[in-house]
C-alpha cells in the first residue's frame, strides 16, 4: 500500500491533481539536495518558512530552496514593520509540522501565506507534503483552491 501524508489526503479529498515524490530512503537534508535527488530544478522546488512579526502575528513564506528569505521584503509584503524566523522548537506546537517537513497545507491553523513571485514562472511547484521525505507538486492555481496565497518578491537576489 502506498504511503499518504495528511497533505496528500487533503488534496485527494478536494479532488486536486498532484504528483508526489519521495526521498525518504536517502540522507538528503537541504532543499537543494532534495531537488538534486528528485532530479528537479531547484528554482521550482520551494521551502516553507514560518515567521513571527513584532506584533506577534505568524506568517508563512514559500521560496525556492536555494534562495534566502529577505526579511525586509517579507515584512513589507505582509504589511509589518519587521519579522523574524520562528524558532525551531516553536514550529511543531504552532503548525503541527517539524523542521524539514513543514507544508503550507494542513497546518493546525491557517496563517497568511506568501509565495515568491518566481513561482509564477512555472506551471507547477514542488514543496513538502508535510513529512520529511515526501514532496508534492501542483500548480499555483490548484494550490489557491486549498489555501489563500499571495505572491511577492521575497528573496535577497
PDB file of C-alpha atoms in Angstrom:
ATOM      1  CA  UNK A   1       0.000   0.000   0.000  1.00  0.00           C
ATOM      2  CA  UNK A   2       1.209   3.451  -0.930  1.00  0.00           C
ATOM      3  CA  UNK A   3       2.027   5.878   1.905  1.00  0.00           C
ATOM      4  CA  UNK A   4      -0.084   9.061   2.009  1.00  0.00           C
ATOM      5  CA  UNK A   5       0.610  12.130   4.113  1.00  0.00           C
ATOM      6  CA  UNK A   6      -2.196  14.291   5.519  1.00  0.00           C
ATOM      7  CA  UNK A   7      -1.413  16.821   2.775  1.00  0.00           C
ATOM      8  CA  UNK A   8      -1.976  14.147   0.098  1.00  0.00           C
ATOM      9  CA  UNK A   9      -5.215  13.043   1.771  1.00  0.00           C
ATOM     10  CA  UNK A  10      -6.443  16.663   1.834  1.00  0.00           C
ATOM     11  CA  UNK A  11      -5.627  17.085  -1.872  1.00  0.00           C
ATOM     12  CA  UNK A  12      -7.378  13.775  -2.669  1.00  0.00           C
ATOM     13  CA  UNK A  13     -10.472  14.865  -0.711  1.00  0.00           C
ATOM     14  CA  UNK A  14     -10.595  18.131  -2.687  1.00  0.00           C
ATOM     15  CA  UNK A  15     -10.067  16.155  -5.931  1.00  0.00           C
ATOM     16  CA  UNK A  16      -6.957  18.176  -6.787  1.00  0.00           C
ATOM     17  CA  UNK A  17      -4.459  16.572  -9.114  1.00  0.00           C
ATOM     18  CA  UNK A  18      -0.898  16.418  -7.849  1.00  0.00           C
ATOM     19  CA  UNK A  19       2.278  14.449  -8.338  1.00  0.00           C
ATOM     20  CA  UNK A  20       4.115  13.127  -5.332  1.00  0.00           C
ATOM     21  CA  UNK A  21       7.741  12.261  -4.787  1.00  0.00           C
ATOM     22  CA  UNK A  22       9.626  10.502  -2.052  1.00  0.00           C
ATOM     23  CA  UNK A  23      13.224  10.750  -0.989  1.00  0.00           C
ATOM     24  CA  UNK A  24      12.709   9.024   2.382  1.00  0.00           C
ATOM     25  CA  UNK A  25      15.309   6.368   1.563  1.00  0.00           C
ATOM     26  CA  UNK A  26      18.062   8.989   1.134  1.00  0.00           C
ATOM     27  CA  UNK A  27      20.042  11.127   3.545  1.00  0.00           C
ATOM     28  CA  UNK A  28      19.126  14.409   1.832  1.00  0.00           C
ATOM     29  CA  UNK A  29      18.781  17.225   4.325  1.00  0.00           C
ATOM     30  CA  UNK A  30      18.747  20.531   2.449  1.00  0.00           C
ATOM     31  CA  UNK A  31      16.158  21.506  -0.107  1.00  0.00           C
ATOM     32  CA  UNK A  32      18.899  21.773  -2.732  1.00  0.00           C
ATOM     33  CA  UNK A  33      19.897  18.137  -2.018  1.00  0.00           C
ATOM     34  CA  UNK A  34      16.249  17.094  -2.262  1.00  0.00           C
ATOM     35  CA  UNK A  35      15.883  18.852  -5.638  1.00  0.00           C
ATOM     36  CA  UNK A  36      19.026  17.086  -6.896  1.00  0.00           C
ATOM     37  CA  UNK A  37      17.836  13.650  -5.737  1.00  0.00           C
ATOM     38  CA  UNK A  38      14.435  14.214  -7.349  1.00  0.00           C
ATOM     39  CA  UNK A  39      16.209  15.464 -10.493  1.00  0.00           C
ATOM     40  CA  UNK A  40      14.213  18.705 -10.305  1.00  0.00           C
ATOM     41  CA  UNK A  41      15.102  22.332 -10.956  1.00  0.00           C
ATOM     42  CA  UNK A  42      15.895  23.877  -7.516  1.00  0.00           C
ATOM     43  CA  UNK A  43      14.134  27.077  -8.667  1.00  0.00           C
ATOM     44  CA  UNK A  44      10.902  25.038  -8.898  1.00  0.00           C
ATOM     45  CA  UNK A  45      11.300  23.285  -5.512  1.00  0.00           C
ATOM     46  CA  UNK A  46      10.015  25.500  -2.692  1.00  0.00           C
ATOM     47  CA  UNK A  47      10.666  25.521   1.034  1.00  0.00           C
ATOM     48  CA  UNK A  48       8.069  26.621   3.586  1.00  0.00           C
ATOM     49  CA  UNK A  49       9.242  29.050   6.272  1.00  0.00           C
ATOM     50  CA  UNK A  50       7.252  30.261   9.274  1.00  0.00           C
ATOM     51  CA  UNK A  51       7.910  33.708  10.738  1.00  0.00           C
ATOM     52  CA  UNK A  52       6.618  35.875  13.557  1.00  0.00           C
ATOM     53  CA  UNK A  53       6.177  39.643  13.468  1.00  0.00           C
ATOM     54  CA  UNK A  54       6.802  42.227  16.183  1.00  0.00           C
ATOM     55  CA  UNK A  55       3.002  42.324  16.591  1.00  0.00           C
ATOM     56  CA  UNK A  56       3.139  38.550  17.361  1.00  0.00           C
ATOM     57  CA  UNK A  57       1.322  37.548  14.170  1.00  0.00           C
ATOM     58  CA  UNK A  58       2.544  34.484  12.265  1.00  0.00           C
ATOM     59  CA  UNK A  59       3.238  34.403   8.526  1.00  0.00           C
ATOM     60  CA  UNK A  60       4.199  31.622   6.137  1.00  0.00           C
ATOM     61  CA  UNK A  61       6.552  32.227   3.225  1.00  0.00           C
ATOM     62  CA  UNK A  62       7.427  29.866   0.387  1.00  0.00           C
ATOM     63  CA  UNK A  63      10.530  30.377  -1.719  1.00  0.00           C
ATOM     64  CA  UNK A  64      12.902  28.389  -3.920  1.00  0.00           C
ATOM     65  CA  UNK A  65      15.106  26.069  -1.847  1.00  0.00           C
ATOM     66  CA  UNK A  66      18.388  27.675  -2.970  1.00  0.00           C
ATOM     67  CA  UNK A  67      17.240  31.199  -2.023  1.00  0.00           C
ATOM     68  CA  UNK A  68      17.270  33.098   1.265  1.00  0.00           C
ATOM     69  CA  UNK A  69      14.251  34.922   2.642  1.00  0.00           C
ATOM     70  CA  UNK A  70      14.781  38.691   2.633  1.00  0.00           C
ATOM     71  CA  UNK A  71      13.148  39.601   5.962  1.00  0.00           C
ATOM     72  CA  UNK A  72      12.628  43.257   4.947  1.00  0.00           C
ATOM     73  CA  UNK A  73      10.871  42.284   1.705  1.00  0.00           C
ATOM     74  CA  UNK A  74       8.838  39.655   3.543  1.00  0.00           C
ATOM     75  CA  UNK A  75       7.737  42.144   6.231  1.00  0.00           C
ATOM     76  CA  UNK A  76       6.812  44.667   3.545  1.00  0.00           C
ATOM     77  CA  UNK A  77       4.805  42.003   1.647  1.00  0.00           C
ATOM     78  CA  UNK A  78       2.592  41.378   4.697  1.00  0.00           C
ATOM     79  CA  UNK A  79       2.435  44.978   5.906  1.00  0.00           C
ATOM     80  CA  UNK A  80       4.560  44.517   9.023  1.00  0.00           C
ATOM     81  CA  UNK A  81       7.434  46.661  10.310  1.00  0.00           C
ATOM     82  CA  UNK A  82       9.629  43.609  10.894  1.00  0.00           C
ATOM     83  CA  UNK A  83       9.503  39.840  11.089  1.00  0.00           C
ATOM     84  CA  UNK A  84      11.883  37.144  12.207  1.00  0.00           C
ATOM     85  CA  UNK A  85      12.158  33.419  11.676  1.00  0.00           C
ATOM     86  CA  UNK A  86      10.162  31.304  14.111  1.00  0.00           C
ATOM     87  CA  UNK A  87      12.366  29.323  16.496  1.00  0.00           C
ATOM     88  CA  UNK A  88      12.573  25.644  15.548  1.00  0.00           C
ATOM     89  CA  UNK A  89      11.207  24.475  18.918  1.00  0.00           C
ATOM     90  CA  UNK A  90       8.052  26.585  18.366  1.00  0.00           C
ATOM     91  CA  UNK A  91       7.290  25.101  14.943  1.00  0.00           C
ATOM     92  CA  UNK A  92       5.660  21.796  15.982  1.00  0.00           C
ATOM     93  CA  UNK A  93       3.304  23.214  18.649  1.00  0.00           C
ATOM     94  CA  UNK A  94       2.260  26.053  16.312  1.00  0.00           C
ATOM     95  CA  UNK A  95       1.898  24.232  12.978  1.00  0.00           C
ATOM     96  CA  UNK A  96       1.855  20.504  13.719  1.00  0.00           C
ATOM     97  CA  UNK A  97       4.926  20.121  11.496  1.00  0.00           C
ATOM     98  CA  UNK A  98       8.611  19.624  12.233  1.00  0.00           C
ATOM     99  CA  UNK A  99      11.559  21.417  10.649  1.00  0.00           C
ATOM    100  CA  UNK A 100      12.194  19.863   7.228  1.00  0.00           C
ATOM    101  CA  UNK A 101       8.636  18.584   6.867  1.00  0.00           C
ATOM    102  CA  UNK A 102       6.633  21.799   7.009  1.00  0.00           C
ATOM    103  CA  UNK A 103       3.942  22.229   4.353  1.00  0.00           C
ATOM    104  CA  UNK A 104       1.738  25.286   3.774  1.00  0.00           C
ATOM    105  CA  UNK A 105      -1.197  22.850   3.538  1.00  0.00           C
ATOM    106  CA  UNK A 106      -2.640  21.287   6.664  1.00  0.00           C
ATOM    107  CA  UNK A 107      -1.141  23.401   9.430  1.00  0.00           C
ATOM    108  CA  UNK A 108      -3.052  23.330  12.740  1.00  0.00           C
ATOM    109  CA  UNK A 109      -4.276  26.832  11.906  1.00  0.00           C
ATOM    110  CA  UNK A 110      -4.106  28.804   8.644  1.00  0.00           C
ATOM    111  CA  UNK A 111      -1.568  31.633   8.572  1.00  0.00           C
ATOM    112  CA  UNK A 112      -1.256  34.279   5.822  1.00  0.00           C
ATOM    113  CA  UNK A 113       0.880  32.634   3.145  1.00  0.00           C
ATOM    114  CA  UNK A 114       3.036  34.436   0.579  1.00  0.00           C
ATOM    115  CA  UNK A 115       4.878  32.678  -2.229  1.00  0.00           C
ATOM    116  CA  UNK A 116       7.878  34.138  -4.013  1.00  0.00           C
ATOM    117  CA  UNK A 117       6.832  35.676  -7.336  1.00  0.00           C
ATOM    118  CA  UNK A 118       9.233  33.335  -9.174  1.00  0.00           C
ATOM    119  CA  UNK A 119       6.648  30.543  -8.703  1.00  0.00           C
ATOM    120  CA  UNK A 120       4.634  32.224 -11.459  1.00  0.00           C
ATOM    121  CA  UNK A 121       7.389  31.207 -13.920  1.00  0.00           C
ATOM    122  CA  UNK A 122       6.442  27.525 -13.588  1.00  0.00           C
ATOM    123  CA  UNK A 123       3.351  25.527 -14.495  1.00  0.00           C
ATOM    124  CA  UNK A 124       3.718  23.798 -11.114  1.00  0.00           C
ATOM    125  CA  UNK A 125       5.854  23.951  -7.974  1.00  0.00           C
ATOM    126  CA  UNK A 126       7.121  21.224  -5.659  1.00  0.00           C
ATOM    127  CA  UNK A 127       7.015  21.528  -1.870  1.00  0.00           C
ATOM    128  CA  UNK A 128       6.813  19.453   1.297  1.00  0.00           C
ATOM    129  CA  UNK A 129       3.938  17.034   1.628  1.00  0.00           C
ATOM    130  CA  UNK A 130       4.062  17.550   5.395  1.00  0.00           C
ATOM    131  CA  UNK A 131       6.507  14.794   6.290  1.00  0.00           C
ATOM    132  CA  UNK A 132      10.260  14.604   5.847  1.00  0.00           C
ATOM    133  CA  UNK A 133      10.949  12.502   2.755  1.00  0.00           C
ATOM    134  CA  UNK A 134       7.770  13.411   0.872  1.00  0.00           C
ATOM    135  CA  UNK A 135       7.043  16.190  -1.630  1.00  0.00           C
ATOM    136  CA  UNK A 136       4.002  17.139  -3.715  1.00  0.00           C
ATOM    137  CA  UNK A 137       3.835  19.011  -6.996  1.00  0.00           C
ATOM    138  CA  UNK A 138       0.868  21.093  -8.067  1.00  0.00           C
ATOM    139  CA  UNK A 139       0.042  24.259  -9.943  1.00  0.00           C
ATOM    140  CA  UNK A 140      -0.333  27.609  -8.188  1.00  0.00           C
ATOM    141  CA  UNK A 141      -3.945  27.664  -9.384  1.00  0.00           C
ATOM    142  CA  UNK A 142      -4.617  24.352  -7.635  1.00  0.00           C
ATOM    143  CA  UNK A 143      -2.760  25.479  -4.506  1.00  0.00           C
ATOM    144  CA  UNK A 144      -5.064  28.535  -4.418  1.00  0.00           C
ATOM    145  CA  UNK A 145      -8.020  26.121  -4.210  1.00  0.00           C
ATOM    146  CA  UNK A 146      -6.588  24.714  -0.962  1.00  0.00           C
ATOM    147  CA  UNK A 147      -5.156  27.774   0.820  1.00  0.00           C
ATOM    148  CA  UNK A 148      -5.281  31.520   0.307  1.00  0.00           C
ATOM    149  CA  UNK A 149      -1.953  32.708  -1.095  1.00  0.00           C
ATOM    150  CA  UNK A 150      -0.380  35.942  -2.249  1.00  0.00           C
ATOM    151  CA  UNK A 151       2.768  36.373  -4.339  1.00  0.00           C
ATOM    152  CA  UNK A 152       5.554  38.888  -3.760  1.00  0.00           C
ATOM    153  CA  UNK A 153       9.287  39.407  -4.197  1.00  0.00           C
ATOM    154  CA  UNK A 154      10.725  37.605  -1.177  1.00  0.00           C
ATOM    155  CA  UNK A 155      14.321  36.703  -1.950  1.00  0.00           C
ATOM    156  CA  UNK A 156      17.529  38.603  -1.412  1.00  0.00           C
ATOM    157  CA  UNK A 157      18.684  38.173  -5.018  1.00  0.00           C
TER     158      UNK A 157
END
